[in-house]
């Protein structure tokens, strides 16, 4: 029987043992810990860490095994496990490098299907800070408007600021029309904020007249990439542009790239993320077994 464990904060060292320098946001402890209330568990198979995805209306599937163990044998055992459930084995959110490795391990055994909704948006940090270039002219106008119109202060956040962050998040959600994702998002954000002090994250906030009006939280996931987990702002023109810029310039200056994660297939969020002109999309693929290994 394959052991599937809950992703608690105590699991952080085990994730760190198997996952290093993973820019793909799926293979990040903080991210999976935040969203584990949605049916994500984990296990160690043949010395590799594996995520299990399952919900009320979602049959079990798995991530690609990562770490220094025997990935070939891990894939075999995971396929056997899923077939025993009466299902076709599916591995989710593989990067291009993982696709190439799996193709090499088991040529012709898997069909690879791109999942556009889960693609990570990768940006040049310097461009997000300065909003330079013709393509970001509109964003720069909003940024300049806010800076000229409002007096504000940027602060690095501490554990003591987290209740105020959650209160701002709740006000932000209350203003949104499309709330089909907000329940899970609130629980994920709450998990992040409540464990801010014991996660490898940094936070930044914008204050106006002593009140928090925007915040964002991220972490370094490789030598050249910061992963931004959340970003929320009150309804002021240019405020999102300012919090993005200030956070990266104060907390991550010198880090070349920022991963602002996926758009979840939400049209408005996709439009907003594309408008910042990502330098690339980190494509993710689902691997479906079509032939015996």
mmCIF file of C-alpha atoms in Angstrom:
data_model
loop_
_atom_site.group_PDB
_atom_site.id
_atom_site.type_symbol
_atom_site.label_atom_id
_atom_site.label_comp_id
_atom_site.label_asym_id
_atom_site.label_seq_id
_atom_site.Cartn_x
_atom_site.Cartn_y
_atom_site.Cartn_z
ATOM 1 C CA UNK A 1 0.000 0.000 0.000
ATOM 2 C CA UNK A 2 1.406 3.372 -1.024
ATOM 3 C CA UNK A 3 1.535 5.879 1.841
ATOM 4 C CA UNK A 4 -0.027 9.259 1.132
ATOM 5 C CA UNK A 5 0.645 11.942 3.724
ATOM 6 C CA UNK A 6 -0.914 15.306 4.480
ATOM 7 C CA UNK A 7 1.161 18.359 3.593
ATOM 8 C CA UNK A 8 1.574 19.900 7.017
ATOM 9 C CA UNK A 9 4.130 22.514 7.971
ATOM 10 C CA UNK A 10 6.168 19.691 9.524
ATOM 11 C CA UNK A 11 6.643 18.210 6.031
ATOM 12 C CA UNK A 12 8.773 21.170 4.941
ATOM 13 C CA UNK A 13 12.180 19.516 5.634
ATOM 14 C CA UNK A 14 11.174 16.427 3.655
ATOM 15 C CA UNK A 15 10.235 18.550 0.651
ATOM 16 C CA UNK A 16 13.525 20.461 0.955
ATOM 17 C CA UNK A 17 15.430 17.173 0.920
ATOM 18 C CA UNK A 18 14.001 16.240 -2.480
ATOM 19 C CA UNK A 19 13.295 19.559 -4.190
ATOM 20 C CA UNK A 20 15.943 22.158 -4.997
ATOM 21 C CA UNK A 21 16.102 24.815 -7.710
ATOM 22 C CA UNK A 22 12.623 24.065 -9.070
ATOM 23 C CA UNK A 23 11.225 27.089 -10.903
ATOM 24 C CA UNK A 24 8.016 25.153 -11.768
ATOM 25 C CA UNK A 25 5.543 26.443 -9.150
ATOM 26 C CA UNK A 26 3.861 23.028 -8.773
ATOM 27 C CA UNK A 27 7.020 21.606 -7.195
ATOM 28 C CA UNK A 28 7.256 24.157 -4.398
ATOM 29 C CA UNK A 29 6.512 23.382 -0.766
ATOM 30 C CA UNK A 30 4.913 26.714 0.098
ATOM 31 C CA UNK A 31 2.604 26.529 -2.896
ATOM 32 C CA UNK A 32 1.515 22.943 -2.211
ATOM 33 C CA UNK A 33 1.134 23.619 1.521
ATOM 34 C CA UNK A 34 -1.120 26.583 0.747
ATOM 35 C CA UNK A 35 -3.379 24.599 -1.574
ATOM 36 C CA UNK A 36 -3.299 21.220 0.185
ATOM 37 C CA UNK A 37 -6.846 21.789 1.408
ATOM 38 C CA UNK A 38 -7.903 21.095 -2.181
ATOM 39 C CA UNK A 39 -6.958 17.421 -2.009
ATOM 40 C CA UNK A 40 -3.183 17.493 -2.487
ATOM 41 C CA UNK A 41 -1.131 14.952 -0.513
ATOM 42 C CA UNK A 42 2.385 13.607 -0.938
ATOM 43 C CA UNK A 43 4.530 10.500 -0.556
ATOM 44 C CA UNK A 44 8.056 9.254 -1.067
ATOM 45 C CA UNK A 45 8.356 6.519 -3.701
ATOM 46 C CA UNK A 46 11.710 4.899 -4.513
ATOM 47 C CA UNK A 47 13.499 7.826 -2.908
ATOM 48 C CA UNK A 48 11.534 10.405 -4.910
ATOM 49 C CA UNK A 49 8.935 12.884 -3.703
ATOM 50 C CA UNK A 50 5.534 12.616 -5.392
ATOM 51 C CA UNK A 51 2.386 14.735 -5.120
ATOM 52 C CA UNK A 52 -1.059 13.121 -5.281
ATOM 53 C CA UNK A 53 -3.980 15.148 -6.646
ATOM 54 C CA UNK A 54 -7.487 13.965 -5.791
ATOM 55 C CA UNK A 55 -10.846 15.561 -5.032
ATOM 56 C CA UNK A 56 -14.527 14.705 -4.802
ATOM 57 C CA UNK A 57 -14.939 14.991 -8.568
ATOM 58 C CA UNK A 58 -11.297 14.474 -9.510
ATOM 59 C CA UNK A 59 -9.824 10.950 -9.651
ATOM 60 C CA UNK A 60 -6.322 10.426 -8.361
ATOM 61 C CA UNK A 61 -3.388 11.575 -10.485
ATOM 62 C CA UNK A 62 0.224 12.324 -9.555
ATOM 63 C CA UNK A 63 3.090 14.688 -10.151
ATOM 64 C CA UNK A 64 6.307 13.634 -11.777
ATOM 65 C CA UNK A 65 8.612 12.066 -9.144
ATOM 66 C CA UNK A 66 11.435 14.452 -8.177
ATOM 67 C CA UNK A 67 14.639 14.034 -6.215
ATOM 68 C CA UNK A 68 17.722 11.862 -6.381
ATOM 69 C CA UNK A 69 15.952 8.503 -6.124
ATOM 70 C CA UNK A 70 15.103 5.999 -8.857
ATOM 71 C CA UNK A 71 12.610 7.926 -10.998
ATOM 72 C CA UNK A 72 12.201 5.086 -13.500
ATOM 73 C CA UNK A 73 11.093 2.653 -10.797
ATOM 74 C CA UNK A 74 8.988 5.358 -9.119
ATOM 75 C CA UNK A 75 7.059 5.901 -12.370
ATOM 76 C CA UNK A 76 6.477 2.126 -12.653
ATOM 77 C CA UNK A 77 5.143 1.872 -9.110
ATOM 78 C CA UNK A 78 2.921 4.928 -9.496
ATOM 79 C CA UNK A 79 1.436 3.559 -12.712
ATOM 80 C CA UNK A 80 0.720 0.250 -10.977
ATOM 81 C CA UNK A 81 -0.870 2.080 -8.044
ATOM 82 C CA UNK A 82 -3.201 4.138 -10.246
ATOM 83 C CA UNK A 83 -4.170 1.145 -12.391
ATOM 84 C CA UNK A 84 -5.100 -0.726 -9.214
ATOM 85 C CA UNK A 85 -7.621 2.081 -8.646
ATOM 86 C CA UNK A 86 -9.146 1.205 -12.024
ATOM 87 C CA UNK A 87 -7.803 4.384 -13.630
ATOM 88 C CA UNK A 88 -5.486 5.362 -16.459
ATOM 89 C CA UNK A 89 -2.201 6.684 -15.019
ATOM 90 C CA UNK A 90 -1.830 10.455 -15.421
ATOM 91 C CA UNK A 91 1.189 12.541 -14.366
ATOM 92 C CA UNK A 92 0.422 16.270 -14.050
ATOM 93 C CA UNK A 93 2.279 19.550 -14.454
ATOM 94 C CA UNK A 94 5.475 18.277 -16.051
ATOM 95 C CA UNK A 95 7.977 20.841 -17.291
ATOM 96 C CA UNK A 96 9.587 20.393 -20.709
ATOM 97 C CA UNK A 97 12.641 18.869 -19.020
ATOM 98 C CA UNK A 98 10.470 16.329 -17.201
ATOM 99 C CA UNK A 99 8.688 15.480 -20.464
ATOM 100 C CA UNK A 100 12.023 14.817 -22.158
ATOM 101 C CA UNK A 101 13.192 12.619 -19.293
ATOM 102 C CA UNK A 102 9.979 10.590 -19.196
ATOM 103 C CA UNK A 103 10.084 10.121 -22.969
ATOM 104 C CA UNK A 104 13.634 8.847 -22.616
ATOM 105 C CA UNK A 105 12.762 6.466 -19.782
ATOM 106 C CA UNK A 106 9.672 4.998 -21.491
ATOM 107 C CA UNK A 107 9.647 5.839 -25.229
ATOM 108 C CA UNK A 108 6.147 5.853 -26.715
ATOM 109 C CA UNK A 109 4.405 4.916 -23.451
ATOM 110 C CA UNK A 110 2.906 8.339 -22.741
ATOM 111 C CA UNK A 111 0.905 10.966 -24.586
ATOM 112 C CA UNK A 112 1.764 14.535 -23.542
ATOM 113 C CA UNK A 113 -0.970 17.166 -23.404
ATOM 114 C CA UNK A 114 -0.188 20.813 -22.737
ATOM 115 C CA UNK A 115 -2.173 22.386 -19.875
ATOM 116 C CA UNK A 116 -2.241 26.103 -20.737
ATOM 117 C CA UNK A 117 -4.191 27.013 -17.599
ATOM 118 C CA UNK A 118 -1.292 25.872 -15.388
ATOM 119 C CA UNK A 119 1.540 27.532 -17.321
ATOM 120 C CA UNK A 120 3.699 29.794 -15.135
ATOM 121 C CA UNK A 121 4.318 33.382 -16.211
ATOM 122 C CA UNK A 122 8.027 34.286 -16.084
ATOM 123 C CA UNK A 123 9.023 37.970 -16.189
ATOM 124 C CA UNK A 124 12.250 39.916 -16.217
ATOM 125 C CA UNK A 125 12.428 41.389 -12.730
ATOM 126 C CA UNK A 126 14.064 44.612 -13.892
ATOM 127 C CA UNK A 127 11.218 45.290 -16.315
ATOM 128 C CA UNK A 128 8.619 44.760 -13.588
ATOM 129 C CA UNK A 129 10.524 47.173 -11.354
ATOM 130 C CA UNK A 130 11.001 49.936 -13.934
ATOM 131 C CA UNK A 131 8.149 49.084 -16.355
ATOM 132 C CA UNK A 132 10.565 49.958 -19.125
ATOM 133 C CA UNK A 133 9.967 49.609 -22.834
ATOM 134 C CA UNK A 134 7.224 50.590 -25.244
ATOM 135 C CA UNK A 135 5.110 47.514 -24.511
ATOM 136 C CA UNK A 136 4.751 48.529 -20.851
ATOM 137 C CA UNK A 137 4.015 52.200 -21.534
ATOM 138 C CA UNK A 138 0.424 51.892 -20.294
ATOM 139 C CA UNK A 139 1.505 50.185 -17.069
ATOM 140 C CA UNK A 140 4.120 52.893 -16.516
ATOM 141 C CA UNK A 141 1.455 55.584 -16.894
ATOM 142 C CA UNK A 142 -0.638 53.951 -14.130
ATOM 143 C CA UNK A 143 2.480 53.592 -11.979
ATOM 144 C CA UNK A 144 3.394 57.257 -12.409
ATOM 145 C CA UNK A 145 -0.170 58.388 -11.734
ATOM 146 C CA UNK A 146 -0.238 56.628 -8.368
ATOM 147 C CA UNK A 147 3.172 57.938 -7.328
ATOM 148 C CA UNK A 148 2.231 61.526 -8.240
ATOM 149 C CA UNK A 149 -1.250 61.389 -6.719
ATOM 150 C CA UNK A 150 -0.806 59.558 -3.406
ATOM 151 C CA UNK A 151 1.598 59.670 -0.505
ATOM 152 C CA UNK A 152 2.591 56.148 0.492
ATOM 153 C CA UNK A 153 5.202 54.115 2.310
ATOM 154 C CA UNK A 154 6.647 50.698 1.480
ATOM 155 C CA UNK A 155 7.412 48.339 4.379
ATOM 156 C CA UNK A 156 8.866 44.849 4.607
ATOM 157 C CA UNK A 157 6.264 42.738 6.378
ATOM 158 C CA UNK A 158 6.645 40.676 9.548
ATOM 159 C CA UNK A 159 4.518 38.048 11.254
ATOM 160 C CA UNK A 160 2.767 40.811 13.204
ATOM 161 C CA UNK A 161 1.382 42.257 9.947
ATOM 162 C CA UNK A 162 -0.357 39.070 8.799
ATOM 163 C CA UNK A 163 -3.806 39.694 10.407
ATOM 164 C CA UNK A 164 -3.947 43.042 8.609
ATOM 165 C CA UNK A 165 -3.026 41.289 5.356
ATOM 166 C CA UNK A 166 -5.906 38.825 5.760
ATOM 167 C CA UNK A 167 -8.323 41.677 6.454
ATOM 168 C CA UNK A 168 -7.178 43.413 3.249
ATOM 169 C CA UNK A 169 -7.576 40.169 1.307
ATOM 170 C CA UNK A 170 -11.175 39.821 2.536
ATOM 171 C CA UNK A 171 -11.951 43.394 1.458
ATOM 172 C CA UNK A 172 -10.338 42.716 -1.922
ATOM 173 C CA UNK A 173 -12.438 39.596 -2.549
ATOM 174 C CA UNK A 174 -15.613 41.411 -1.524
ATOM 175 C CA UNK A 175 -15.107 43.768 -4.479
ATOM 176 C CA UNK A 176 -14.720 40.989 -7.068
ATOM 177 C CA UNK A 177 -17.529 39.757 -9.302
ATOM 178 C CA UNK A 178 -16.083 36.377 -10.295
ATOM 179 C CA UNK A 179 -15.870 34.515 -6.969
ATOM 180 C CA UNK A 180 -15.916 30.912 -8.180
ATOM 181 C CA UNK A 181 -12.309 30.459 -7.014
ATOM 182 C CA UNK A 182 -12.345 32.644 -3.905
ATOM 183 C CA UNK A 183 -13.199 30.029 -1.249
ATOM 184 C CA UNK A 184 -10.133 27.901 -1.897
ATOM 185 C CA UNK A 185 -8.045 31.007 -2.442
ATOM 186 C CA UNK A 186 -8.951 32.412 0.986
ATOM 187 C CA UNK A 187 -8.038 29.175 2.723
ATOM 188 C CA UNK A 188 -4.740 29.013 0.822
ATOM 189 C CA UNK A 189 -3.935 32.650 1.614
ATOM 190 C CA UNK A 190 -4.839 32.121 5.276
ATOM 191 C CA UNK A 191 -2.484 29.118 5.496
ATOM 192 C CA UNK A 192 0.322 31.211 4.018
ATOM 193 C CA UNK A 193 -0.251 34.173 6.322
ATOM 194 C CA UNK A 194 -0.623 32.092 9.487
ATOM 195 C CA UNK A 195 2.684 30.324 8.769
ATOM 196 C CA UNK A 196 4.586 33.332 7.430
ATOM 197 C CA UNK A 197 7.271 33.121 10.125
ATOM 198 C CA UNK A 198 8.177 29.472 9.439
ATOM 199 C CA UNK A 199 8.098 29.546 5.633
ATOM 200 C CA UNK A 200 11.040 30.757 3.475
ATOM 201 C CA UNK A 201 9.085 33.799 2.289
ATOM 202 C CA UNK A 202 9.330 37.573 2.340
ATOM 203 C CA UNK A 203 6.474 40.036 2.224
ATOM 204 C CA UNK A 204 6.067 43.675 1.297
ATOM 205 C CA UNK A 205 3.247 46.122 1.847
ATOM 206 C CA UNK A 206 2.138 49.570 0.722
ATOM 207 C CA UNK A 207 0.708 51.847 3.438
ATOM 208 C CA UNK A 208 -1.329 55.013 3.000
ATOM 209 C CA UNK A 209 -2.016 57.110 6.094
ATOM 210 C CA UNK A 210 -0.847 54.177 8.197
ATOM 211 C CA UNK A 211 -3.276 51.708 6.601
ATOM 212 C CA UNK A 212 -2.205 48.659 4.584
ATOM 213 C CA UNK A 213 -3.599 48.977 1.053
ATOM 214 C CA UNK A 214 -1.512 46.370 -0.842
ATOM 215 C CA UNK A 215 0.705 43.404 -0.072
ATOM 216 C CA UNK A 216 2.583 40.625 -1.817
ATOM 217 C CA UNK A 217 4.560 37.593 -0.653
ATOM 218 C CA UNK A 218 7.195 35.534 -2.468
ATOM 219 C CA UNK A 219 10.310 33.403 -2.067
ATOM 220 C CA UNK A 220 13.555 32.596 -3.845
ATOM 221 C CA UNK A 221 13.238 29.222 -5.598
ATOM 222 C CA UNK A 222 16.455 29.154 -7.600
ATOM 223 C CA UNK A 223 19.589 31.237 -8.016
ATOM 224 C CA UNK A 224 17.864 33.398 -10.623
ATOM 225 C CA UNK A 225 14.107 33.243 -9.907
ATOM 226 C CA UNK A 226 11.751 34.510 -7.227
ATOM 227 C CA UNK A 227 8.296 32.902 -7.006
ATOM 228 C CA UNK A 228 5.474 35.334 -6.157
ATOM 229 C CA UNK A 229 2.712 33.523 -4.269
ATOM 230 C CA UNK A 230 0.116 36.236 -3.657
ATOM 231 C CA UNK A 231 -0.445 39.895 -4.537
ATOM 232 C CA UNK A 232 -3.478 41.941 -3.528
ATOM 233 C CA UNK A 233 -4.251 45.651 -3.665
ATOM 234 C CA UNK A 234 -7.113 47.988 -2.876
ATOM 235 C CA UNK A 235 -8.841 49.758 -5.749
ATOM 236 C CA UNK A 236 -6.462 52.625 -6.535
ATOM 237 C CA UNK A 237 -5.269 53.285 -10.061
ATOM 238 C CA UNK A 238 -1.680 52.107 -10.377
ATOM 239 C CA UNK A 239 -1.454 50.444 -6.961
ATOM 240 C CA UNK A 240 -0.862 46.946 -8.342
ATOM 241 C CA UNK A 241 1.946 48.345 -10.503
ATOM 242 C CA UNK A 242 3.505 50.040 -7.488
ATOM 243 C CA UNK A 243 3.372 47.051 -5.104
ATOM 244 C CA UNK A 244 4.892 44.772 -7.765
ATOM 245 C CA UNK A 245 7.699 47.226 -8.435
ATOM 246 C CA UNK A 246 8.445 48.123 -4.818
ATOM 247 C CA UNK A 247 8.399 44.515 -3.610
ATOM 248 C CA UNK A 248 10.853 43.332 -6.230
ATOM 249 C CA UNK A 249 13.156 46.343 -5.896
ATOM 250 C CA UNK A 250 13.287 46.193 -2.080
ATOM 251 C CA UNK A 251 13.323 42.432 -1.498
ATOM 252 C CA UNK A 252 14.740 40.841 -4.665
ATOM 253 C CA UNK A 253 16.971 43.365 -6.401
ATOM 254 C CA UNK A 254 19.511 41.515 -8.522
ATOM 255 C CA UNK A 255 17.357 38.404 -9.063
ATOM 256 C CA UNK A 256 16.851 38.232 -12.850
ATOM 257 C CA UNK A 257 13.413 36.615 -13.067
ATOM 258 C CA UNK A 258 10.060 36.578 -11.294
ATOM 259 C CA UNK A 259 7.581 33.712 -11.615
ATOM 260 C CA UNK A 260 4.079 35.042 -10.978
ATOM 261 C CA UNK A 261 2.501 31.585 -11.311
ATOM 262 C CA UNK A 262 -0.447 30.500 -13.464
ATOM 263 C CA UNK A 263 -3.754 32.122 -14.426
ATOM 264 C CA UNK A 264 -5.983 29.106 -13.571
ATOM 265 C CA UNK A 265 -7.842 29.622 -16.835
ATOM 266 C CA UNK A 266 -9.489 32.820 -15.555
ATOM 267 C CA UNK A 267 -9.895 35.173 -18.529
ATOM 268 C CA UNK A 268 -9.385 38.384 -16.561
ATOM 269 C CA UNK A 269 -6.309 37.081 -14.776
ATOM 270 C CA UNK A 270 -4.827 35.816 -18.048
ATOM 271 C CA UNK A 271 -5.323 39.198 -19.678
ATOM 272 C CA UNK A 272 -3.717 40.952 -16.710
ATOM 273 C CA UNK A 273 -0.685 38.662 -16.647
ATOM 274 C CA UNK A 274 -0.128 38.836 -20.395
ATOM 275 C CA UNK A 275 -0.323 42.641 -20.213
ATOM 276 C CA UNK A 276 2.903 42.659 -18.177
ATOM 277 C CA UNK A 277 4.665 40.975 -21.122
ATOM 278 C CA UNK A 278 6.200 37.782 -19.705
ATOM 279 C CA UNK A 279 9.574 36.893 -21.141
ATOM 280 C CA UNK A 280 8.297 33.330 -21.444
ATOM 281 C CA UNK A 281 5.627 30.916 -20.297
ATOM 282 C CA UNK A 282 6.873 27.927 -18.345
ATOM 283 C CA UNK A 283 4.757 25.361 -20.150
ATOM 284 C CA UNK A 284 3.351 22.410 -18.231
ATOM 285 C CA UNK A 285 2.146 19.105 -19.603
ATOM 286 C CA UNK A 286 0.051 16.190 -18.445
ATOM 287 C CA UNK A 287 1.431 12.743 -19.327
ATOM 288 C CA UNK A 288 -1.208 10.065 -19.966
ATOM 289 C CA UNK A 289 -0.078 6.452 -20.210
ATOM 290 C CA UNK A 290 -1.141 5.009 -23.569
ATOM 291 C CA UNK A 291 1.077 1.914 -23.810
ATOM 292 C CA UNK A 292 2.533 -0.562 -21.288
ATOM 293 C CA UNK A 293 5.861 0.424 -19.764
#
